[in-house]
Short mmCIF file of C-alpha atoms in Angstrom, two decimals:
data_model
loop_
_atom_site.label_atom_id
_atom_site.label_comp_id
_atom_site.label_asym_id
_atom_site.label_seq_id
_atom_site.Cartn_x
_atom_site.Cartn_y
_atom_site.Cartn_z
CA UNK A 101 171.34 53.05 89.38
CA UNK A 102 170.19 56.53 90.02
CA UNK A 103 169.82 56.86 86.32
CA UNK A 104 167.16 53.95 86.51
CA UNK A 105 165.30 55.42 89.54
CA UNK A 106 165.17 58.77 88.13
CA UNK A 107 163.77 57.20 85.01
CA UNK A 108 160.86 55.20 86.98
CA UNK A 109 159.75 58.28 88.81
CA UNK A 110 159.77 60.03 85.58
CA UNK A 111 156.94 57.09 84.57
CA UNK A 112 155.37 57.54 87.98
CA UNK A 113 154.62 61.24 87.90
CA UNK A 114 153.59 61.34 83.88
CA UNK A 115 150.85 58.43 85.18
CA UNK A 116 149.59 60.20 87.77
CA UNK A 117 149.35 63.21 85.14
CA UNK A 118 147.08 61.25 83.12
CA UNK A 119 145.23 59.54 86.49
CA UNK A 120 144.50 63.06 88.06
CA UNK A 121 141.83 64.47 86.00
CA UNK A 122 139.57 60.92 87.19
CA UNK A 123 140.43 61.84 91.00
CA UNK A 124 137.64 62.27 92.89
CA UNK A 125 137.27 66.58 93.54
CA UNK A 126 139.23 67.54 96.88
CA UNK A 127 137.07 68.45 99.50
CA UNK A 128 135.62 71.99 99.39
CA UNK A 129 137.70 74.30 101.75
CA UNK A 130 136.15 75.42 104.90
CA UNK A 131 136.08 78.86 104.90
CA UNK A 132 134.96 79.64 108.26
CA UNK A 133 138.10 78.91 109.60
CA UNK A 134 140.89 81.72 110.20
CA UNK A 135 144.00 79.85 109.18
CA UNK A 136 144.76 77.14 106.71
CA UNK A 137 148.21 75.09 106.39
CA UNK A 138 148.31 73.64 102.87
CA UNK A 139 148.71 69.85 102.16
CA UNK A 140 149.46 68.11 98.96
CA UNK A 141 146.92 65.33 98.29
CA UNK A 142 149.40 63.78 95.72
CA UNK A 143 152.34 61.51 97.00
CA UNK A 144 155.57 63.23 97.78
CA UNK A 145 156.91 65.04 94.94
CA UNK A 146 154.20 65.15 92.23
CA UNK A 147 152.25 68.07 92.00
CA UNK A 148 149.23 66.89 93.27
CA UNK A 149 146.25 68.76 93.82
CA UNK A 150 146.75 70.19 97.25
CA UNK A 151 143.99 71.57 99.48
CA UNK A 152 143.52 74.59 102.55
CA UNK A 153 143.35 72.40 105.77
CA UNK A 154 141.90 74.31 108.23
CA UNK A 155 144.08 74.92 111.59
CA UNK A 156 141.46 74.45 114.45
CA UNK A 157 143.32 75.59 117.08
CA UNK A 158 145.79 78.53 116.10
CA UNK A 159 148.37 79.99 118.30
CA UNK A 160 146.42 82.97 120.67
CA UNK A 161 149.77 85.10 120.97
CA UNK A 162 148.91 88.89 121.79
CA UNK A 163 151.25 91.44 120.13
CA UNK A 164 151.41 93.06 123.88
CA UNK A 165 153.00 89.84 125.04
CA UNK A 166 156.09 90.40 122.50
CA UNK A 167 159.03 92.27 124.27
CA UNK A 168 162.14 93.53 123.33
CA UNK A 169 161.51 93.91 119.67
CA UNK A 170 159.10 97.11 119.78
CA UNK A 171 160.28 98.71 116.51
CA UNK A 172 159.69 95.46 114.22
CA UNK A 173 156.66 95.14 115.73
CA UNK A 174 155.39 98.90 115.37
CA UNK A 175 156.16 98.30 111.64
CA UNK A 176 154.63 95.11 111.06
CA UNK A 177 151.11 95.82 112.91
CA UNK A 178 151.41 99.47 110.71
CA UNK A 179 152.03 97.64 107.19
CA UNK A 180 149.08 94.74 108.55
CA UNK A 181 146.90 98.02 108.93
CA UNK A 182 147.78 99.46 105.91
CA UNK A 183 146.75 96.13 104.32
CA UNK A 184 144.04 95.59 105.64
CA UNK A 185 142.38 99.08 104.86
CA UNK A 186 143.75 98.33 101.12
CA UNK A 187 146.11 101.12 101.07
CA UNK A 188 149.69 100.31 99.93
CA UNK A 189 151.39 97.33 101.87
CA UNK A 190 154.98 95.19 101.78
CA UNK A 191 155.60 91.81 101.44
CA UNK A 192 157.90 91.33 104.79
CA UNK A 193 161.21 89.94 105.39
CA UNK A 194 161.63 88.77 109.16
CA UNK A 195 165.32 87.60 109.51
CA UNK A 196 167.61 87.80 112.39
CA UNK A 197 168.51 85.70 115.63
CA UNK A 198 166.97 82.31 116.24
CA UNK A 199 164.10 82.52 119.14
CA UNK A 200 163.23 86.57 119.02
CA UNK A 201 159.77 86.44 118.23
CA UNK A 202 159.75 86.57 114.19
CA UNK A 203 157.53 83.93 113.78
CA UNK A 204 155.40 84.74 116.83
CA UNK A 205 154.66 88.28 115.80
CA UNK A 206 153.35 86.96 112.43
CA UNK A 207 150.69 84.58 114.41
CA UNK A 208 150.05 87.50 117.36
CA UNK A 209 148.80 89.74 113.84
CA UNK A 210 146.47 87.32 113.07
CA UNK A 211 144.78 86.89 116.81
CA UNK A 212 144.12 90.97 117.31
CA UNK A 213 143.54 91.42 113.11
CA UNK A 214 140.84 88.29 112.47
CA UNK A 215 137.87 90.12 113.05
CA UNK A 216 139.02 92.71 110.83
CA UNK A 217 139.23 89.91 108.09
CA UNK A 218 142.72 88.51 108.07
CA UNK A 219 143.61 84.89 107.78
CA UNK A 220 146.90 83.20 107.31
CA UNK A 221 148.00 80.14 105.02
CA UNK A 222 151.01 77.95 106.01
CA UNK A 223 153.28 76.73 103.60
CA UNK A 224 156.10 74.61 103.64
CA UNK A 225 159.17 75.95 102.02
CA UNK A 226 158.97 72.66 99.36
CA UNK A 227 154.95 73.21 98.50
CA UNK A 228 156.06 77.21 97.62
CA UNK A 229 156.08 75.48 93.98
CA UNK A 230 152.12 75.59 94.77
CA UNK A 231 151.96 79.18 94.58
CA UNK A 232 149.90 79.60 91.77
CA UNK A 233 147.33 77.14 92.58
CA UNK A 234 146.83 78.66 95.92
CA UNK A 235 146.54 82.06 94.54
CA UNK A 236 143.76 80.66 92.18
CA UNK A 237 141.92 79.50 95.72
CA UNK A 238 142.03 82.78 97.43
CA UNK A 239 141.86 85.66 94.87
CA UNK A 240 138.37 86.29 94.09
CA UNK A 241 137.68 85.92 98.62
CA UNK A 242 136.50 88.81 100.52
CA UNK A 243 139.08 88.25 103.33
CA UNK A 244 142.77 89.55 103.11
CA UNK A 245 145.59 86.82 103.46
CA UNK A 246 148.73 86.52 105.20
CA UNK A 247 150.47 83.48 103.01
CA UNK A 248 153.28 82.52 105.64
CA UNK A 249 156.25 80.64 105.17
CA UNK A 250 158.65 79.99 108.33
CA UNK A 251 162.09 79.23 108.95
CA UNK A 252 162.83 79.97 105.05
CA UNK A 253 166.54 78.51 103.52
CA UNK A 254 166.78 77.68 99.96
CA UNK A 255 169.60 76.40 97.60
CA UNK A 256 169.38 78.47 94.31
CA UNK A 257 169.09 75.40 92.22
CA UNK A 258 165.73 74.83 93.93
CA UNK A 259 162.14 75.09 91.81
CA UNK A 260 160.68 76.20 95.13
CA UNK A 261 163.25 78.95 95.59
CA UNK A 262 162.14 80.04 91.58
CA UNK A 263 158.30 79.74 92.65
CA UNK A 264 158.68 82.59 95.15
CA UNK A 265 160.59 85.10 93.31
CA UNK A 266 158.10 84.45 90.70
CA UNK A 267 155.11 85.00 93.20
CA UNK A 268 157.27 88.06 94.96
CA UNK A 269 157.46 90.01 91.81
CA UNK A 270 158.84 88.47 88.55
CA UNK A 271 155.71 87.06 86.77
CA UNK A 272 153.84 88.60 83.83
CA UNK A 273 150.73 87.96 86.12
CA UNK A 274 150.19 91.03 88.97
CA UNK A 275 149.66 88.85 92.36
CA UNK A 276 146.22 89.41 93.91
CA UNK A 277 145.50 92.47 96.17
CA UNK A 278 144.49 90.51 98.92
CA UNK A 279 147.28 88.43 99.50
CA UNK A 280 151.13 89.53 101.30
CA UNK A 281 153.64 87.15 101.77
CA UNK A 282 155.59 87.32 105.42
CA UNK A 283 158.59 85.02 105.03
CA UNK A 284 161.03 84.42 108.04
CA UNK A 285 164.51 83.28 107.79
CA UNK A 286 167.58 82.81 110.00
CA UNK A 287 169.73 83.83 106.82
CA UNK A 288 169.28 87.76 105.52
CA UNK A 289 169.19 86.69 102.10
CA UNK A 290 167.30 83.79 102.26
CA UNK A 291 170.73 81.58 100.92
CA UNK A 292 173.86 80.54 101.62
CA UNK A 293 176.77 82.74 101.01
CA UNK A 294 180.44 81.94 100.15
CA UNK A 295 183.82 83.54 100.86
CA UNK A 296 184.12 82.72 96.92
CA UNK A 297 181.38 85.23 96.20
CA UNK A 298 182.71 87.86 97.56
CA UNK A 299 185.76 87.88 95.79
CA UNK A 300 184.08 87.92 92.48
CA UNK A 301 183.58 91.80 93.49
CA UNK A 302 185.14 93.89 91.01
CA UNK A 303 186.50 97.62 90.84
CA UNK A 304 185.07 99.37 88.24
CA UNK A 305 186.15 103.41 88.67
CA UNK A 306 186.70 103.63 91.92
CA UNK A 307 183.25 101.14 92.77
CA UNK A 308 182.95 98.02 94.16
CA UNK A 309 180.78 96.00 91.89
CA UNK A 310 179.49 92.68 93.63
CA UNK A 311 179.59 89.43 91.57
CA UNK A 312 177.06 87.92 90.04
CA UNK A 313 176.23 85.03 92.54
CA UNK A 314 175.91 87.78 95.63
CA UNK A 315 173.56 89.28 92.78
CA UNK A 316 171.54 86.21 92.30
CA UNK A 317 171.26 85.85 96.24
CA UNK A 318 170.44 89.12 96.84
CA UNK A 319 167.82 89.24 93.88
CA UNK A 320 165.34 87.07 96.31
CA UNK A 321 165.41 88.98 99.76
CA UNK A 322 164.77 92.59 97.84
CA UNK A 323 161.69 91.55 96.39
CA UNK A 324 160.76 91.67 99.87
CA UNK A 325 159.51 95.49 100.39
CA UNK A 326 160.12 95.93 104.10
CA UNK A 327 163.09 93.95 105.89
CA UNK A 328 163.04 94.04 109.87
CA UNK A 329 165.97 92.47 111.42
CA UNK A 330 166.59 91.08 114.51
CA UNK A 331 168.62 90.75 117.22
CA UNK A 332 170.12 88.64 120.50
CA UNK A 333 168.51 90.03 123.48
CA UNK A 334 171.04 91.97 125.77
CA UNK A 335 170.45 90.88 129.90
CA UNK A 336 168.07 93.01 130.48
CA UNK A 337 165.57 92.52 127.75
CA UNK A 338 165.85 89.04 128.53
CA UNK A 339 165.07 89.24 132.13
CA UNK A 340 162.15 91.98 131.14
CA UNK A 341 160.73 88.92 128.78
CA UNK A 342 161.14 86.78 131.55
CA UNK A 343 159.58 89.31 134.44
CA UNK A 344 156.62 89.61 131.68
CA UNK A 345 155.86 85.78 131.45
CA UNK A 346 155.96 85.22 135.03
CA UNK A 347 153.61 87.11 135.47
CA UNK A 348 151.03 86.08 133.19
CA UNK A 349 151.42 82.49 134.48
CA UNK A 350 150.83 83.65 137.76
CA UNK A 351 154.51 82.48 139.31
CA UNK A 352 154.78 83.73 142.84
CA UNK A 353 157.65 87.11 143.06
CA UNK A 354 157.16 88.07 139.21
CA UNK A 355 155.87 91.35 140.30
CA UNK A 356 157.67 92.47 143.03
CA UNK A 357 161.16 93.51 141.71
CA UNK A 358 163.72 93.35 144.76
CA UNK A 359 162.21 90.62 146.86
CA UNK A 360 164.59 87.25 147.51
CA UNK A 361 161.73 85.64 145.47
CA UNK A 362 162.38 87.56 142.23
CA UNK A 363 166.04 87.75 142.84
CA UNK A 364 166.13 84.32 142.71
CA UNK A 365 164.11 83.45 139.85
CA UNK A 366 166.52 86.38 137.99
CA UNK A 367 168.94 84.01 138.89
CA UNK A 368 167.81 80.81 137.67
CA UNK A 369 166.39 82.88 134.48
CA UNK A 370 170.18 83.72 133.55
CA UNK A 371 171.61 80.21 134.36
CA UNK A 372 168.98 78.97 132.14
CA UNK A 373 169.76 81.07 129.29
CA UNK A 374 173.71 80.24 129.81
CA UNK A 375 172.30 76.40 129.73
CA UNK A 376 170.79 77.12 126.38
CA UNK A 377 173.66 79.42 125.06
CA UNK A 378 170.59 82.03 123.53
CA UNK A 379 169.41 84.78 125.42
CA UNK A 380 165.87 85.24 123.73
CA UNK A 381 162.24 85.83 124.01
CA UNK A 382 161.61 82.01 123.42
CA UNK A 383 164.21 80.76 126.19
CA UNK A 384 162.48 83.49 128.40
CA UNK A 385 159.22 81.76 127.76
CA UNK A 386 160.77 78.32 128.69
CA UNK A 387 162.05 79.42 131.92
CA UNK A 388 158.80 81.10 132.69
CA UNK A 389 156.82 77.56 131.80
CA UNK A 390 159.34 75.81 133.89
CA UNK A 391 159.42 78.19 136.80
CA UNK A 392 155.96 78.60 137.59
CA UNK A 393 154.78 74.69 137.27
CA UNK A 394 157.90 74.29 139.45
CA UNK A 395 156.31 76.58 142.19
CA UNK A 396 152.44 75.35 141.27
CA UNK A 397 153.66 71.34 141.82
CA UNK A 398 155.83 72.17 145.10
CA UNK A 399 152.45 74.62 146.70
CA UNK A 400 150.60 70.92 145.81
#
């Protein structure tokens, strides 16, 4: 039976090989816009054309309003800059803890850097195949892009997984000077690892020698020229991030450390986080959200 389907879709996709050069053109991209997700215009799994849909309303994060992980965020904005100004510049690596601001430091770059000429593309990790038609789009622009692919977790096996390390650096074609891929990932090396792996190792005089499928896993992540890891907040990072979003919605007590007020809200801030079993920048803005429309409904 799977034998069969496989077979049809086989059909299916060689048809819409010969149908696609008779599509109508995909509409032109709008480049006034400042960030772009891309879409495939084909059905799910043919290659489709795809097209830059513009985001109209992107995420207006500041970079002052990320806490707790100064040091990755010193050396992203400083490889954005370098970027920017054309100088030398890293494809980045953002791995680490669930909720600590990876993602939001990439879309906080693109708020202060815009004017400056940075945009950023989405793409989901299965359209990655679309690399070099994307890269066809943007390399003769002006502006300098940000391609950005969240929440990154690939089996080996996969042709998207192959697409990247071919974009990263593995193709006889040198990727375009205005264009840096920041990937984020839950997973340092991008796969899953295996006890089996590791005992592949070998001793060879006096070294330890990993085995080839650690190898092939770690072959992805160190195309990636600058890694910045993070971390589970400790208590009082958390309750800084917290302090810090309280008061930028205005809750009553954010600013006056020492007061019932803010001793309280501490207080529901940690039971929160014990709630959620994650001490982070994210579950800091939750509470924050929750606390102050709390206080704004019950001042009603």
């Amino acid at each position: 039976m799977a034998t069969n389907l496989d077979q049809f879709l086989s059909r299916v996709d060689a048809l819409l090989d010969r149908v696609e050069p008779w599509l109508p053109e995909p509409t032109a991209t709008d480049w006034d816009a400042i960030a772009w997700r891309w879409r495939k215009d084909g059905p799910q799994g043919h290659r489709g054309r795809g097209r830059l849909e513009p985001i109209r309303r992107p995420h207006r994060l500041r970079l002052e309003d990320l806490r707790g992980i100064d040091r990755q965020r010193a050396e992203i904005d400083r490889n954005t800059r370098q970027f920017l100004a054309g100088d030398g510049a890293n494809n980045v690596l953002l791995s680490g803890s669930r909720g600590t601001g990876k993602s939001s430091l990439i879309k906080a770059l693109l708020n202060r850097y815009q004017a400056q000429g940075l945009r950023l593309i989405e793409v989901d990790k299965d359209e990655l195949i679309d690399l070099p038609r994307i890269i066809e789009q943007i390399e003769d622009r002006p502006e300098r892009f940000i391609l950005f692919c969240d929440d990154l977790s690939f089996e080996a096996s996969e042709s998207s997984y192959k697409a990247l390390k071919a974009a990263l650096d593995g193709s006889l074609s040198a990727p375009p000077e205005n264009l840096l891929i920041y990937a984020t990932s839950n997973r340092r090396h991008l796969l899953p690892e295996y006890q089996r792996e590791n005992q592949d190792a070998r001793m060879i005089d006096a070294e330890i020698h990993q085995g080839e499928g650690v190898e092939e896993k770690i072959s992805l992540s160190d195309r990636f020229g600058l890694w910045l890891s993070f971390h589970p907040f400790s208590q009082a990072q958390y309750l800084e991030v917290v302090r810090h979003w309280l008061g930028q919605l205005g809750a009553d007590g954010a600013e006056h450390q020492g007061t019932a007020l803010a001793a309280a809200a501490e207080s529901a801030a940690l039971q929160w986080a014990l709630r959620r079993g994650s001490r982070s920048g994210r579950t800091a803005w939750q509470f924050a959200r929750d606390w102050a429309g709390r206080q704004r409904l019950s001042h009603r």
